[in-house]
Short mmCIF file of C-alpha atoms (C1' of nucleotides) in Angstrom, two decimals:
data_model
loop_
_atom_site.label_atom_id
_atom_site.label_comp_id
_atom_site.label_asym_id
_atom_site.label_seq_id
_atom_site.Cartn_x
_atom_site.Cartn_y
_atom_site.Cartn_z
CA UNK X 306 -2.37 -12.86 -33.24
CA UNK X 307 0.90 -13.05 -31.34
CA UNK X 308 3.03 -16.06 -32.13
CA UNK X 309 4.75 -18.13 -29.49
CA UNK X 310 8.20 -16.89 -28.68
CA UNK X 311 10.97 -19.19 -27.57
CA UNK X 312 12.58 -18.23 -24.29
CA UNK X 313 15.99 -18.24 -25.92
CA UNK X 314 15.21 -15.04 -27.77
CA UNK X 315 12.77 -13.62 -25.28
CA UNK X 316 12.37 -9.96 -26.16
CA UNK X 317 12.71 -9.03 -22.50
CA UNK X 318 16.29 -10.17 -22.38
CA UNK X 319 17.28 -7.39 -24.74
CA UNK X 320 16.99 -4.83 -22.00
CA UNK X 321 19.62 -3.97 -19.47
CA UNK X 322 17.18 -4.38 -16.60
CA UNK X 323 17.39 -8.14 -16.90
CA UNK X 324 20.13 -10.45 -15.84
CA UNK X 325 21.69 -12.46 -18.68
CA UNK X 326 20.72 -16.09 -18.23
CA UNK X 327 22.84 -19.11 -18.94
CA UNK X 328 21.84 -21.61 -21.59
CA UNK X 329 20.87 -24.22 -19.02
CA UNK X 330 18.64 -21.76 -17.23
CA UNK X 331 16.94 -20.74 -20.42
CA UNK X 332 16.36 -24.35 -21.34
CA UNK X 333 14.77 -24.94 -17.96
CA UNK X 334 12.54 -21.93 -18.24
CA UNK X 335 11.49 -23.19 -21.62
CA UNK X 336 10.43 -26.49 -20.11
CA UNK X 337 8.89 -24.78 -17.08
CA UNK X 338 6.74 -22.53 -19.21
CA UNK X 339 3.55 -24.33 -20.08
CA UNK X 340 2.20 -21.95 -22.65
CA UNK X 341 1.51 -18.40 -23.63
CA UNK X 342 -1.73 -16.58 -23.06
CA UNK X 343 -3.22 -13.49 -24.63
CA UNK X 344 -5.67 -11.27 -22.83
CA UNK X 345 -7.32 -8.30 -24.42
CA UNK X 346 -7.50 -4.84 -22.90
CA UNK X 347 -9.90 -4.52 -20.00
CA UNK X 348 -10.29 -8.25 -19.47
CA UNK X 349 -9.54 -9.99 -16.21
CA UNK X 350 -6.42 -12.12 -15.93
CA UNK X 351 -7.21 -13.39 -12.46
CA UNK X 352 -10.45 -12.79 -10.65
CA UNK X 353 -10.33 -11.74 -7.01
CA UNK X 354 -11.16 -14.67 -4.75
CA UNK X 355 -10.48 -17.18 -7.49
CA UNK X 356 -8.12 -20.08 -6.97
CA UNK X 357 -5.32 -20.46 -9.45
CA UNK X 358 -2.32 -22.73 -9.74
CA UNK X 359 -0.59 -20.64 -12.33
CA UNK X 360 2.23 -18.18 -12.24
CA UNK X 361 2.58 -15.49 -14.84
CA UNK X 362 5.20 -13.29 -16.38
CA UNK X 363 4.10 -10.27 -18.33
CA UNK X 364 5.67 -10.60 -21.75
CA UNK X 365 4.08 -7.51 -23.25
CA UNK X 366 1.44 -4.98 -22.31
CA UNK X 367 0.20 -3.32 -19.14
CA UNK X 368 -1.87 -4.73 -16.27
CA UNK X 369 -2.57 -4.05 -12.62
CA UNK X 370 -3.14 -5.86 -9.38
CA UNK X 371 -6.07 -4.78 -7.21
CA UNK X 372 -8.24 -5.62 -4.21
CA UNK X 373 -11.70 -4.36 -3.50
CA UNK X 374 -14.37 -4.14 -0.85
CA UNK X 375 -17.87 -5.53 -1.10
CA UNK X 376 -19.46 -2.24 -2.05
CA UNK X 377 -17.22 -1.60 -5.01
CA UNK X 378 -14.53 0.54 -3.49
CA UNK X 379 -11.39 -0.60 -5.25
CA UNK X 380 -7.71 -0.19 -4.52
CA UNK X 381 -5.08 -0.72 -7.19
CA UNK X 382 -2.02 -2.17 -5.48
CA UNK X 383 0.51 -1.79 -8.25
CA UNK X 384 0.87 -1.69 -12.00
CA UNK X 385 2.46 -4.50 -13.95
CA UNK X 386 4.84 -4.05 -16.84
CA UNK X 387 6.72 -6.46 -19.07
CA UNK X 388 9.10 -8.52 -16.97
CA UNK X 389 6.92 -8.44 -13.88
CA UNK X 390 6.10 -11.69 -12.20
CA UNK X 391 2.78 -12.46 -10.54
CA UNK X 392 1.28 -15.28 -8.62
CA UNK X 393 3.62 -15.72 -5.68
CA UNK X 394 1.48 -13.47 -3.52
CA UNK X 395 -1.27 -15.96 -3.15
CA UNK X 396 -0.70 -18.98 -1.02
CA UNK X 397 -0.94 -22.38 -2.56
CA UNK X 398 -4.33 -24.01 -2.11
CA UNK X 399 -5.81 -20.67 -1.27
CA UNK X 400 -8.00 -18.15 -2.99
CA UNK X 401 -6.21 -15.21 -4.48
CA UNK X 402 -6.54 -12.14 -2.32
CA UNK X 403 -6.15 -9.88 -5.31
CA UNK X 404 -7.41 -9.63 -8.87
CA UNK X 405 -5.35 -8.90 -11.94
CA UNK X 406 -6.68 -7.00 -14.91
CA UNK X 407 -5.24 -6.11 -18.29
CA UNK X 408 -4.95 -2.43 -19.19
CA UNK X 409 -3.82 -2.99 -22.75
CA UNK X 410 -3.73 -6.17 -24.74
CA UNK X 411 -1.39 -8.37 -22.78
CA UNK X 412 0.71 -11.42 -23.52
CA UNK X 413 1.58 -13.65 -20.61
CA UNK X 414 3.93 -16.56 -20.12
CA UNK X 415 2.18 -19.19 -18.05
CA UNK X 416 3.96 -21.44 -15.57
CA UNK X 417 2.35 -24.19 -13.54
CA UNK X 418 2.80 -23.62 -9.85
CA UNK X 419 3.47 -27.28 -9.12
CA UNK X 420 6.78 -27.17 -10.87
CA UNK X 421 7.96 -24.18 -8.86
CA UNK X 422 9.48 -26.40 -6.21
CA UNK X 423 11.40 -28.11 -8.95
CA UNK X 424 12.86 -24.80 -9.98
CA UNK X 425 14.07 -24.19 -6.44
CA UNK X 426 15.83 -27.54 -6.40
CA UNK X 427 17.43 -27.35 -9.80
CA UNK X 428 18.18 -23.70 -10.35
CA UNK X 429 18.96 -21.76 -7.21
CA UNK X 430 19.99 -18.84 -9.37
CA UNK X 431 16.48 -18.57 -10.76
CA UNK X 432 15.01 -19.06 -7.30
CA UNK X 433 17.16 -16.20 -6.15
CA UNK X 434 15.90 -14.01 -8.97
CA UNK X 435 12.35 -14.89 -8.07
CA UNK X 436 12.81 -13.83 -4.47
CA UNK X 437 14.40 -10.65 -5.67
CA UNK X 438 11.45 -9.95 -7.94
CA UNK X 439 9.09 -10.52 -5.07
CA UNK X 440 11.03 -8.25 -2.75
CA UNK X 441 11.18 -5.62 -5.44
CA UNK X 442 7.45 -5.66 -5.96
CA UNK X 443 6.98 -5.17 -2.25
CA UNK X 444 9.18 -2.12 -2.49
CA UNK X 445 6.83 -0.68 -5.06
CA UNK X 446 3.80 -1.37 -2.91
CA UNK X 447 5.61 0.24 0.01
CA UNK X 448 6.18 3.35 -2.02
CA UNK X 449 2.55 3.48 -3.03
CA UNK X 450 1.45 3.01 0.57
CA UNK X 451 3.63 5.93 1.60
CA UNK X 452 1.97 8.06 -1.05
CA UNK X 453 -1.57 7.10 -0.22
CA UNK X 454 -1.01 7.44 3.51
CA UNK X 455 0.98 10.62 3.69
CA UNK X 456 1.11 12.61 0.47
CA UNK X 457 -1.32 15.25 -0.80
CA UNK X 458 -3.32 14.60 -3.95
CA UNK X 459 -1.01 16.55 -6.23
CA UNK X 460 2.06 14.89 -4.78
CA UNK X 461 0.53 11.45 -5.19
CA UNK X 462 -0.34 11.95 -8.82
CA UNK X 463 3.02 13.51 -9.54
CA UNK X 464 4.87 10.61 -7.93
CA UNK X 465 2.78 8.00 -9.69
CA UNK X 466 3.26 9.48 -13.12
CA UNK X 467 6.99 9.88 -12.60
CA UNK X 468 7.17 6.32 -11.36
CA UNK X 469 5.31 4.91 -14.35
CA UNK X 470 7.29 7.03 -16.73
CA UNK X 471 10.58 5.75 -15.35
CA UNK X 472 9.51 2.15 -15.16
CA UNK X 473 8.28 2.22 -18.74
CA UNK X 474 11.55 3.74 -19.86
CA UNK X 475 13.51 1.06 -18.00
CA UNK X 476 11.92 -1.69 -20.08
CA UNK X 477 12.25 0.24 -23.29
CA UNK X 478 8.69 1.45 -23.68
CA UNK X 479 8.36 4.90 -25.19
CA UNK X 480 11.14 7.40 -25.67
CA UNK X 481 11.92 11.04 -25.17
CA UNK X 482 9.45 12.78 -22.91
CA UNK X 483 6.46 10.57 -23.68
CA UNK X 484 5.32 7.02 -23.12
CA UNK X 485 2.17 5.17 -24.12
CA UNK X 486 0.11 4.80 -20.95
CA UNK X 487 -3.17 2.98 -21.45
CA UNK X 488 -4.87 4.05 -18.22
CA UNK X 489 -7.86 6.23 -17.48
CA UNK X 490 -8.38 8.69 -14.66
CA UNK X 491 -10.38 6.12 -12.75
CA UNK X 492 -7.30 3.91 -12.59
CA UNK X 493 -5.21 6.71 -11.19
CA UNK X 494 -7.91 7.46 -8.64
CA UNK X 495 -8.10 3.82 -7.58
CA UNK X 496 -4.35 3.52 -7.32
CA UNK X 497 -4.03 6.59 -5.13
CA UNK X 498 -7.10 6.37 -2.93
CA UNK X 499 -8.66 9.47 -4.46
CA UNK X 500 -12.06 10.15 -5.94
CA UNK X 501 -12.46 10.34 -9.68
CA UNK X 502 -13.52 13.97 -9.60
CA UNK X 503 -10.65 15.13 -7.48
CA UNK X 504 -8.22 13.17 -9.61
CA UNK X 505 -9.53 14.94 -12.66
CA UNK X 506 -9.18 18.37 -11.10
CA UNK X 507 -5.67 17.68 -9.89
CA UNK X 508 -4.60 16.25 -13.22
CA UNK X 509 -6.04 19.33 -14.87
CA UNK X 510 -4.02 21.50 -12.55
CA UNK X 511 -0.83 19.64 -13.43
CA UNK X 512 -1.67 20.11 -17.08
CA UNK X 513 -2.24 23.84 -16.68
CA UNK X 514 1.13 24.10 -14.98
CA UNK X 515 2.61 22.55 -18.11
CA UNK X 516 4.00 19.60 -16.19
CA UNK X 517 2.16 16.66 -17.67
CA UNK X 518 -0.26 15.77 -20.40
CA UNK X 519 -2.22 12.53 -20.26
CA UNK X 520 -4.42 12.12 -23.31
CA UNK X 521 -5.31 9.48 -25.79
CA UNK X 522 -3.35 6.83 -23.99
CA UNK X 523 -0.15 8.84 -23.98
CA UNK X 524 1.63 10.39 -21.05
CA UNK X 525 3.86 13.32 -21.81
CA UNK X 526 6.07 14.79 -19.13
CA UNK X 527 6.46 18.50 -19.70
CA UNK X 528 9.14 19.23 -17.15
CA UNK X 529 10.43 16.24 -15.24
CA UNK X 530 12.64 18.17 -12.86
CA UNK X 531 9.90 20.59 -11.89
CA UNK X 532 7.37 17.79 -11.54
CA UNK X 533 9.77 15.92 -9.32
CA UNK X 534 10.23 18.96 -7.13
CA UNK X 535 6.48 19.41 -6.89
CA UNK X 536 5.82 15.78 -6.05
CA UNK X 537 8.52 15.78 -3.42
CA UNK X 538 7.63 19.16 -2.09
CA UNK X 539 7.31 18.28 1.53
CA UNK X 540 9.31 20.78 3.46
CA UNK X 541 6.32 22.88 4.48
CA UNK X 542 2.81 22.21 5.73
CA UNK X 543 0.28 22.40 2.93
CA UNK X 544 -1.14 25.84 3.63
CA UNK X 545 2.24 27.50 3.83
CA UNK X 546 3.40 26.50 0.38
CA UNK X 547 3.69 29.08 -2.33
CA UNK X 548 1.60 28.23 -5.36
CA UNK X 549 4.32 26.61 -7.36
CA UNK J 1399 19.68 -10.15 29.62
CA UNK J 1400 18.55 -12.77 27.13
CA UNK J 1401 20.95 -15.62 26.62
CA UNK J 1402 21.81 -17.04 23.23
CA UNK J 1403 19.42 -19.70 22.10
CA UNK J 1404 20.45 -22.56 19.86
CA UNK J 1405 18.39 -22.89 16.72
CA UNK J 1406 17.66 -26.50 17.57
CA UNK J 1407 15.32 -25.46 20.33
CA UNK J 1408 14.25 -22.16 18.89
CA UNK J 1409 11.16 -21.07 20.79
CA UNK J 1410 9.46 -20.14 17.53
CA UNK J 1411 9.36 -23.71 16.39
CA UNK J 1412 6.97 -24.55 19.17
CA UNK J 1413 4.12 -22.87 17.33
CA UNK J 1414 1.99 -24.41 14.65
CA UNK J 1415 2.56 -21.47 12.33
CA UNK J 1416 6.04 -22.72 11.58
CA UNK J 1417 7.14 -25.59 9.40
CA UNK J 1418 9.08 -28.29 11.19
CA UNK J 1419 12.64 -28.20 9.95
CA UNK J 1420 14.91 -31.14 9.37
CA UNK J 1421 18.08 -31.58 11.36
CA UNK J 1422 20.28 -30.67 8.42
CA UNK J 1423 18.35 -27.47 7.86
CA UNK J 1424 18.59 -26.51 11.48
CA UNK J 1425 22.29 -27.14 11.47
CA UNK J 1426 22.66 -24.90 8.46
CA UNK J 1427 20.63 -22.14 10.02
CA UNK J 1428 22.81 -22.41 13.07
CA UNK J 1429 25.90 -21.87 10.95
CA UNK J 1430 24.21 -19.17 8.90
CA UNK J 1431 23.23 -17.17 11.94
CA UNK J 1432 26.06 -14.91 12.91
CA UNK J 1433 24.79 -13.76 16.26
CA UNK J 1434 21.90 -12.49 18.28
CA UNK J 1435 21.14 -8.86 18.90
CA UNK J 1436 19.05 -7.12 21.53
CA UNK J 1437 17.42 -3.79 20.93
CA UNK J 1438 15.52 -1.90 23.58
CA UNK J 1439 12.05 -0.45 23.14
CA UNK J 1440 11.94 2.65 20.97
CA UNK J 1441 15.41 2.18 19.54
CA UNK J 1442 16.13 1.96 15.85
CA UNK J 1443 17.06 -1.42 14.38
CA UNK J 1444 17.77 -0.06 10.93
CA UNK J 1445 17.89 3.57 10.03
CA UNK J 1446 16.13 4.75 6.90
CA UNK J 1447 18.65 5.39 4.14
CA UNK J 1448 21.33 3.36 5.88
CA UNK J 1449 23.17 0.58 4.11
CA UNK J 1450 23.14 -2.80 5.78
CA UNK J 1451 24.36 -6.23 4.82
CA UNK J 1452 22.38 -8.01 7.48
CA UNK J 1453 19.18 -9.97 7.50
CA UNK J 1454 17.10 -10.30 10.61
CA UNK J 1455 14.54 -12.59 12.13
CA UNK J 1456 12.49 -11.33 15.02
CA UNK J 1457 13.00 -13.81 17.83
CA UNK J 1458 10.93 -11.94 20.40
CA UNK J 1459 9.23 -8.59 20.75
CA UNK J 1460 7.45 -6.15 18.46
CA UNK J 1461 8.83 -3.81 15.81
CA UNK J 1462 7.69 -1.99 12.70
CA UNK J 1463 8.89 -1.05 9.27
CA UNK J 1464 8.38 2.55 8.11
CA UNK J 1465 9.24 5.15 5.50
CA UNK J 1466 9.04 8.88 5.88
CA UNK J 1467 9.16 12.15 4.00
CA UNK J 1468 11.59 14.95 4.55
CA UNK J 1469 9.26 17.02 6.67
CA UNK J 1470 8.53 14.30 9.17
CA UNK J 1471 5.38 12.76 7.77
CA UNK J 1472 5.81 9.09 8.49
CA UNK J 1473 4.11 5.98 7.19
CA UNK J 1474 4.31 2.68 9.02
CA UNK J 1475 4.34 -0.06 6.39
CA UNK J 1476 3.74 -3.07 8.60
CA UNK J 1477 4.30 -4.40 12.08
CA UNK J 1478 6.79 -7.14 12.82
CA UNK J 1479 6.20 -10.02 15.18
CA UNK J 1480 8.29 -12.99 16.23
CA UNK J 1481 9.02 -15.15 13.21
CA UNK J 1482 9.00 -12.26 10.76
CA UNK J 1483 11.94 -11.89 8.45
CA UNK J 1484 13.36 -8.54 7.37
CA UNK J 1485 16.06 -7.34 5.08
CA UNK J 1486 15.13 -8.83 1.75
CA UNK J 1487 13.29 -5.68 0.75
CA UNK J 1488 16.40 -3.66 0.26
CA UNK J 1489 18.58 -4.38 -2.68
CA UNK J 1490 22.10 -5.48 -2.12
CA UNK J 1491 24.61 -2.63 -2.29
CA UNK J 1492 21.84 -0.16 -1.88
CA UNK J 1493 20.53 2.05 0.87
CA UNK J 1494 17.53 0.73 2.72
CA UNK J 1495 14.36 2.41 1.60
CA UNK J 1496 12.76 1.83 4.95
CA UNK J 1497 13.63 2.08 8.62
CA UNK J 1498 12.93 -0.49 11.29
CA UNK J 1499 12.20 0.42 14.87
CA UNK J 1500 11.59 -1.59 18.01
CA UNK J 1501 8.28 -1.14 19.81
CA UNK J 1502 9.15 -3.31 22.77
CA UNK J 1503 12.47 -4.79 23.75
CA UNK J 1504 13.36 -6.98 20.82
CA UNK J 1505 15.67 -9.91 20.27
CA UNK J 1506 16.87 -10.50 16.73
CA UNK J 1507 18.73 -13.29 14.99
CA UNK J 1508 21.30 -11.77 12.68
CA UNK J 1509 22.34 -13.32 9.38
CA UNK J 1510 25.00 -11.98 7.05
CA UNK J 1511 23.57 -11.25 3.65
CA UNK J 1512 26.62 -12.58 1.83
CA UNK J 1513 25.82 -16.12 2.82
CA UNK J 1514 22.28 -15.89 1.50
CA UNK J 1515 23.32 -17.13 -1.89
CA UNK J 1516 24.84 -20.12 -0.17
CA UNK J 1517 21.50 -20.92 1.39
CA UNK J 1518 19.86 -20.90 -2.00
CA UNK J 1519 22.39 -23.37 -3.32
CA UNK J 1520 22.40 -25.75 -0.39
CA UNK J 1521 18.87 -25.65 0.97
CA UNK J 1522 16.22 -25.01 -1.62
CA UNK J 1523 13.61 -25.82 1.01
CA UNK J 1524 14.75 -22.88 3.11
CA UNK J 1525 14.98 -20.70 0.02
CA UNK J 1526 11.41 -21.63 -0.72
CA UNK J 1527 10.34 -20.68 2.79
CA UNK J 1528 12.11 -17.38 2.43
CA UNK J 1529 10.25 -16.54 -0.76
CA UNK J 1530 7.03 -17.53 0.92
CA UNK J 1531 7.78 -15.24 3.85
CA UNK J 1532 8.48 -12.40 1.47
CA UNK J 1533 5.28 -13.00 -0.47
CA UNK J 1534 3.36 -13.19 2.74
CA UNK J 1535 4.66 -9.88 3.98
CA UNK J 1536 3.62 -8.31 0.72
CA UNK J 1537 0.13 -9.63 1.34
CA UNK J 1538 0.07 -7.78 4.63
CA UNK J 1539 1.23 -4.56 3.03
CA UNK J 1540 -1.43 -5.04 0.35
CA UNK J 1541 -4.09 -5.31 2.99
CA UNK J 1542 -2.84 -2.19 4.70
CA UNK J 1543 -2.78 -0.29 1.43
CA UNK J 1544 -6.39 -1.28 0.81
CA UNK J 1545 -7.30 0.07 4.23
CA UNK J 1546 -5.46 3.34 3.89
CA UNK J 1547 -6.69 3.93 0.37
CA UNK J 1548 -10.30 2.95 0.65
CA UNK J 1549 -11.54 2.47 4.21
CA UNK J 1550 -12.95 5.06 6.60
CA UNK J 1551 -11.10 5.88 9.79
CA UNK J 1552 -13.17 3.62 12.00
CA UNK J 1553 -12.90 0.74 9.57
CA UNK J 1554 -9.15 1.16 9.32
CA UNK J 1555 -8.61 1.10 13.04
CA UNK J 1556 -10.97 -1.81 13.46
CA UNK J 1557 -9.20 -3.83 10.80
CA UNK J 1558 -5.76 -3.05 12.15
CA UNK J 1559 -6.59 -4.05 15.70
CA UNK J 1560 -8.24 -7.25 14.57
CA UNK J 1561 -5.25 -8.00 12.39
CA UNK J 1562 -2.75 -7.45 15.18
CA UNK J 1563 -4.86 -9.40 17.62
CA UNK J 1564 -4.99 -12.40 15.30
CA UNK J 1565 -1.36 -12.28 14.37
CA UNK J 1566 -0.31 -12.10 17.99
CA UNK J 1567 -2.54 -15.05 18.80
CA UNK J 1568 -1.04 -17.05 15.92
CA UNK J 1569 2.42 -16.85 17.43
CA UNK J 1570 1.18 -17.54 20.92
CA UNK J 1571 1.26 -14.04 22.35
CA UNK J 1572 -1.53 -13.25 24.76
CA UNK J 1573 -4.60 -15.30 25.37
CA UNK J 1574 -8.33 -14.95 25.70
CA UNK J 1575 -9.61 -11.60 24.55
CA UNK J 1576 -6.48 -9.61 25.30
CA UNK J 1577 -2.93 -9.31 24.02
CA UNK J 1578 -0.01 -7.15 25.08
CA UNK J 1579 0.33 -4.46 22.42
CA UNK J 1580 3.16 -2.03 23.04
CA UNK J 1581 2.06 0.71 20.67
CA UNK J 1582 0.83 4.24 21.14
CA UNK J 1583 -1.86 6.11 19.28
CA UNK J 1584 0.76 7.84 17.17
CA UNK J 1585 1.80 4.46 15.80
CA UNK J 1586 -1.75 3.62 14.83
CA UNK J 1587 -2.10 7.01 13.19
CA UNK J 1588 1.11 6.55 11.23
CA UNK J 1589 0.17 3.05 10.14
CA UNK J 1590 -3.22 4.15 8.86
CA UNK J 1591 -2.48 7.53 7.35
CA UNK J 1592 -4.55 9.37 9.93
CA UNK J 1593 -3.82 12.31 12.20
CA UNK J 1594 -3.11 11.69 15.85
CA UNK J 1595 -6.17 13.62 16.98
CA UNK J 1596 -8.58 11.82 14.73
CA UNK J 1597 -7.09 8.50 15.72
CA UNK J 1598 -7.69 9.35 19.33
CA UNK J 1599 -11.29 10.32 18.75
CA UNK J 1600 -12.03 7.24 16.70
CA UNK J 1601 -10.36 4.97 19.22
CA UNK J 1602 -12.41 6.65 21.92
CA UNK J 1603 -15.53 5.93 19.91
CA UNK J 1604 -14.65 2.28 19.61
CA UNK J 1605 -14.07 2.18 23.32
CA UNK J 1606 -17.43 3.76 24.09
CA UNK J 1607 -19.08 1.18 21.88
CA UNK J 1608 -17.49 -1.45 24.08
CA UNK J 1609 -15.58 -2.95 21.20
CA UNK J 1610 -11.96 -2.42 22.17
CA UNK J 1611 -9.83 -1.13 24.96
CA UNK J 1612 -6.25 -0.11 24.34
CA UNK J 1613 -4.53 0.99 27.51
CA UNK J 1614 -1.28 0.48 29.30
CA UNK J 1615 0.17 -1.56 26.50
CA UNK J 1616 -2.70 -4.01 26.42
CA UNK J 1617 -5.30 -4.45 23.73
CA UNK J 1618 -8.57 -5.99 24.81
CA UNK J 1619 -11.18 -6.91 22.25
CA UNK J 1620 -14.64 -6.48 23.72
CA UNK J 1621 -16.65 -8.08 20.97
CA UNK J 1622 -14.68 -9.52 18.10
CA UNK J 1623 -17.66 -10.42 15.94
CA UNK J 1624 -19.22 -6.99 16.25
CA UNK J 1625 -15.90 -5.28 15.66
CA UNK J 1626 -15.37 -7.39 12.58
CA UNK J 1627 -18.77 -6.44 11.27
CA UNK J 1628 -18.06 -2.78 11.88
CA UNK J 1629 -14.66 -2.89 10.24
CA UNK J 1630 -16.05 -4.66 7.23
CA UNK J 1631 -19.15 -2.57 7.07
CA UNK J 1632 -18.94 -1.58 3.47
CA UNK J 1633 -22.30 -2.28 1.91
CA UNK J 1634 -23.55 1.30 2.11
CA UNK J 1635 -22.10 4.74 1.42
CA UNK J 1636 -20.91 6.39 4.59
CA UNK J 1637 -23.78 8.77 5.17
CA UNK J 1638 -26.42 6.08 4.78
CA UNK J 1639 -25.12 3.85 7.53
CA UNK J 1640 -27.08 3.54 10.73
CA UNK J 1641 -25.01 4.45 13.76
CA UNK J 1642 -24.01 0.93 14.67
"C1'" DC A 1302 7.42 17.51 42.67
"C1'" DG A 1303 9.03 18.90 38.18
"C1'" DT A 1304 9.88 17.28 33.44
"C1'" DA A 1305 8.33 14.94 29.59
"C1'" DC A 1306 5.58 11.98 27.22
"C1'" DT A 1307 1.11 10.40 25.87
"C1'" DA A 1308 -3.92 10.73 25.94
"C1'" DT A 1309 -8.18 13.77 25.60
"C1'" DT A 1310 -11.23 17.25 24.10
"C1'" DG A 1311 -13.20 21.36 21.71
"C1'" DA A 1312 -13.30 24.75 17.88
"C1'" DA A 1313 -12.20 26.26 13.50
"C1'" DT A 1314 -10.75 25.09 9.01
"C1'" DC A 1315 -9.85 22.60 4.75
"C1'" DG A 1316 -8.70 18.98 1.48
"C1'" DG A 1317 -11.05 16.04 -0.79
"C1'" DG A 1318 -15.63 13.55 -1.50
"C1'" DT A 1319 -20.32 13.53 -3.37
"C1'" DC A 1320 -23.84 14.99 -6.51
"C1'" DA A 1321 -25.30 16.46 -10.74
"C1'" DA A 1322 -24.67 18.31 -15.27
"C1'" DC A 1323 -22.51 18.88 -19.37
"C1'" DG A 1324 -18.84 18.11 -22.97
"C1'" DT A 1325 -16.20 15.07 -26.19
"C1'" DC A 1326 -14.97 11.34 -28.70
"C1'" DT A 1327 -15.88 6.66 -30.99
"C1'" DG A 1328 -18.10 3.28 -32.82
"C1'" DT A 1329 -22.47 1.30 -34.66
"C1'" DG A 1330 -26.22 0.99 -37.53
"C1'" DG A 1331 -29.77 2.94 -40.28
"C1'" DC C 1006 -24.00 11.29 -43.32
"C1'" DC C 1007 -26.56 11.75 -39.27
"C1'" DA C 1008 -28.55 9.78 -34.90
"C1'" DC C 1009 -27.73 7.57 -30.97
"C1'" DA C 1010 -25.47 5.09 -27.21
"C1'" DG C 1011 -21.88 4.41 -24.12
"C1'" DA C 1012 -17.46 5.45 -22.18
"C1'" DC C 1013 -14.63 8.83 -20.52
"C1'" DG C 1014 -13.22 13.60 -19.27
"C1'" DT C 1015 -14.64 18.32 -17.23
"C1'" DT C 1016 -16.80 21.60 -14.09
"C1'" DG C 1017 -19.38 23.84 -10.40
"C1'" DA C 1018 -21.86 23.73 -5.95
"C1'" DC C 1019 -22.12 21.88 -1.69
"C1'" DC C 1020 -20.92 18.98 2.15
"C1'" DC C 1021 -18.36 16.15 5.39
"C1'" DG C 1022 -14.60 13.41 7.27
"C1'" DA C 1023 -10.39 14.44 8.77
"C1'" DT C 1024 -6.71 17.81 9.89
"C1'" DT C 1025 -4.89 21.56 12.51
"C1'" DC C 1026 -4.51 24.46 16.40
"C1'" DA C 1027 -4.71 24.96 21.12
"C1'" DA C 1028 -5.28 23.81 25.64
"C1'" DT C 1029 -6.10 20.50 29.40
"C1'" DA C 1030 -5.52 15.92 31.78
"C1'" DG C 1031 -3.10 11.78 33.06
"C1'" DT C 1032 1.01 9.00 33.90
"C1'" DA C 1033 5.79 7.60 34.37
"C1'" DC C 1034 9.93 8.52 36.21
"C1'" DG C 1035 14.25 10.63 38.11
#
DNA sequence: CGTACTATTGAATCGGGTCAACGTCTGTGG
DNA sequence: CCACAGACGTTGACCCGATTCAATAGTACG
């Protein structure tokens, strides 16, 4: 299906979000990369509790990281877009604490973990980028934790959709007021610590207000400014707020 | 109050949790470190939204990282113990997205961010450690997000106390079944996305069950195994669970 | 002792969860 | 072309875990 792409003309490098790499760096990455892997929508990239000595970069498609409890309750930790790096979170010689699942068909670049140390020795600039990527992902998890812990259902959903919309735009996915977003309501519920039913009702409410439309794998933002105000509407206790 | 300590005999290195460093590394750290800073209990180490070009290591004491909303709702992201590293999360030339506050009197080692790049060039081993530290902190935030999103109040509190108890033990704080834990119920509430009142009632319940006692800045675990079972008690829907 | 936190407790209320049906859309195969 | 299955979205009724409000204890300290 998808042919191997050389790192030199990696499609990700076309976007402003990425640092331009030097030729030597690119050559190293090319050697570091062991292969490419395709995963189809809905399939598991890494099973929770499984040991893995691989690191991944998302080359194309959507995925998410999650953890779950024994009885099935599941929490999505963050969503993964092209350019995201995964695998550092788990300790070497240790089971992964999280699972990773593909939302759409996904293409991954695979790197063997063993050679990571080599990267640190030879290319401090890449090591630096890696740390930055890791720190940045934590920032995203932080934001999600703030939402789940302290925001109301409508605020949470608003924030999440805005977040995904902006992230997608930053890597050149979608255009105008809409992006392709291959997630179902259950995913939103699991990401935000809500029940499926309540997620549906809240989403419906946002739709009625003309703020968002999520259908057929497409997210359309009706009024970004108003949605942003709603999602960040935290100046009053819940019961005292006018009905937007 | 606390006198400057040379990195060579850093008290943290006494504990098994830390990698033994080579002489050259230690010498570098010593040069990297710009100074030491003392912060008293309750004071702010880094204000939310403030710009800072410093990195910190907790040398002694307890602190926490948090984010909050405009109306005062606050979410504690994670607690910081001796050996924890902070500052990577915020992007260079950017306001900090989180605040850091001292729970007890805290001593910090201060490093100027500018020289970080130098560390990556000269000591890949330290760079590697740094990435590991960052990844590890994300793991902790992940765990907390799972709790807040998907666990019941009693499970959350149980998990948090167990977590703090174990972490404290791993850096040699406290002994036996008790550790000093300089946090109030409001902190627990803010860390777990609960209200103060409900936190109190749940804590009271745990106390009545003889599982924990949190008073006067000391946490005592009555029955770790039973507490662990309670906190991880996720095989049945809430209403079907026997009353422990 | 008074001031100021922090912990405790009860009552009323509510946001969100659970249960249970019912649509809607797709793909599959007869 | 219809019948059926399975996945996903929608809705209403009811319930409960958790929040909010309000007031009362401790406790620490100047």
